[in-house]
Each structure stands twice: as structure tokens, then as C-alpha cells.
Amino acid sequence: MNDPNALIQVIGMPILLIVLFYFLMIRPQQRRMKQHQAMLAALKRGDQVVLSSGMIGKVVRVEDKEVGLEIATGVTVKVVKGMISDVRSRGEPAPANDSKA
């Protein structure tokens, strides 16, 4: 271990791996988490949302930690905000086979 190159390899490789992990795994995950939090903060009544289970519904009530979601005509359920995976805006075109306008 008297060789300075060996010392650089022993100390440098773990530091290099930590930096690589940060830029390839930790930083993108933090960015996605911030985008998700911003999406949930901008949630408003009338938005069409997709839950993590794949269920689609329309927001009828927004609270601090929960959202009232209409999943069928006259059927409203309470959903934890964190379970919302995507927000579809009101202005999205309806599918061709959908009778609603």
C-alpha cells in the first residue's frame, strides 16, 4: 500500500460510485417526486385524474390530504392525494366511442 496509485484506487472508486449513484438514481427520483408534489398542489375541482390502481375519476372536492372523486354518476369516493398518479385536464378530447361531450 505504499504506492500512491493504489491509495487513489482504494479511496477514489467508492467516491466515484457514490457520485454515479447520485446522478443516475437519486437525483432523477427527487425530480420526479417534486413534479408529483407540484401536480398534486395544482389539483382543482373538475380535473380528471388517474389513480395508481388505474381507476379514472373526476375531482369533486379537494381537501388537504384527501380528494373527493366521482368514479361514476352519483358515486363519490374519498381518495388519498398521494394515490393520484396522473392528472388529465378538462380540455382533453373525448374518445370517439364516448357518448359524453
XYZ file of C-alpha atoms in Angstrom:
101
model
C 0.000 0.000 0.000
C 2.976 2.326 -0.326
C 2.009 3.056 -3.928
C 0.012 6.353 -4.229
C -1.932 4.970 -7.205
C -3.240 2.094 -5.101
C -4.400 4.542 -2.432
C -6.230 6.623 -5.061
C -7.918 3.484 -6.384
C -8.989 2.335 -2.923
C -10.441 5.722 -1.943
C -11.432 7.009 -5.391
C -13.553 4.078 -6.594
C -16.160 4.215 -3.783
C -16.404 8.007 -4.157
C -16.850 7.621 -7.914
C -19.592 5.008 -7.358
C -21.411 7.255 -4.884
C -21.335 10.183 -7.334
C -22.547 7.909 -10.136
C -25.420 6.587 -7.969
C -26.423 10.136 -7.110
C -26.652 11.331 -10.703
C -28.220 8.170 -12.129
C -30.674 7.195 -9.376
C -31.189 9.637 -6.511
C -31.387 12.951 -8.409
C -33.943 11.813 -11.046
C -36.119 10.281 -8.315
C -36.081 13.557 -6.358
C -37.048 15.477 -9.506
C -39.988 13.122 -10.177
C -41.116 13.472 -6.563
C -41.075 17.289 -6.802
C -43.063 17.190 -10.059
C -45.637 14.862 -8.450
C -45.985 17.152 -5.418
C -46.465 20.180 -7.698
C -49.096 18.282 -9.701
C -50.998 17.419 -6.511
C -50.773 21.006 -5.249
C -52.289 22.291 -8.520
C -55.198 19.834 -8.333
C -58.583 21.538 -8.696
C -62.231 20.664 -8.903
C -63.290 19.299 -12.294
C -59.919 17.742 -13.168
C -59.967 14.203 -14.469
C -57.399 12.069 -12.655
C -55.951 8.573 -12.897
C -55.261 6.707 -9.662
C -52.291 4.402 -9.166
C -54.715 1.468 -9.427
C -55.741 2.611 -12.905
C -59.165 3.922 -11.891
C -60.234 7.158 -13.591
C -62.476 9.753 -11.979
C -63.382 13.423 -11.765
C -62.379 15.566 -8.793
C -65.416 16.986 -6.981
C -63.756 18.088 -3.706
C -60.155 18.882 -2.766
C -59.009 18.757 0.861
C -55.566 18.851 2.468
C -54.722 15.147 2.310
C -57.763 13.652 0.575
C -59.750 14.211 -2.608
C -63.420 13.515 -3.331
C -63.520 11.614 -6.613
C -66.595 10.853 -8.697
C -65.954 7.468 -10.318
C -69.469 7.044 -11.748
C -72.584 9.198 -11.911
C -73.616 9.772 -8.306
C -70.792 7.626 -6.856
C -68.220 9.659 -4.922
C -65.288 8.150 -3.031
C -62.574 9.651 -0.842
C -59.048 9.062 -2.135
C -55.695 9.861 -0.559
C -53.973 12.530 -2.678
C -50.760 10.533 -2.925
C -52.531 7.779 -4.856
C -53.197 10.087 -7.802
C -50.661 9.205 -10.476
C -51.756 11.448 -13.361
C -53.968 14.485 -13.930
C -55.841 14.753 -17.201
C -57.096 18.223 -17.933
C -60.734 19.022 -18.732
C -59.883 20.130 -22.245
C -58.670 16.723 -23.420
C -60.633 15.327 -26.357
C -63.040 12.520 -25.529
C -62.606 9.121 -27.223
C -64.662 8.577 -30.382
C -66.856 5.920 -28.746
C -67.665 8.071 -25.690
C -71.211 9.474 -25.807
C -70.378 12.321 -23.383
C -69.247 15.642 -24.774
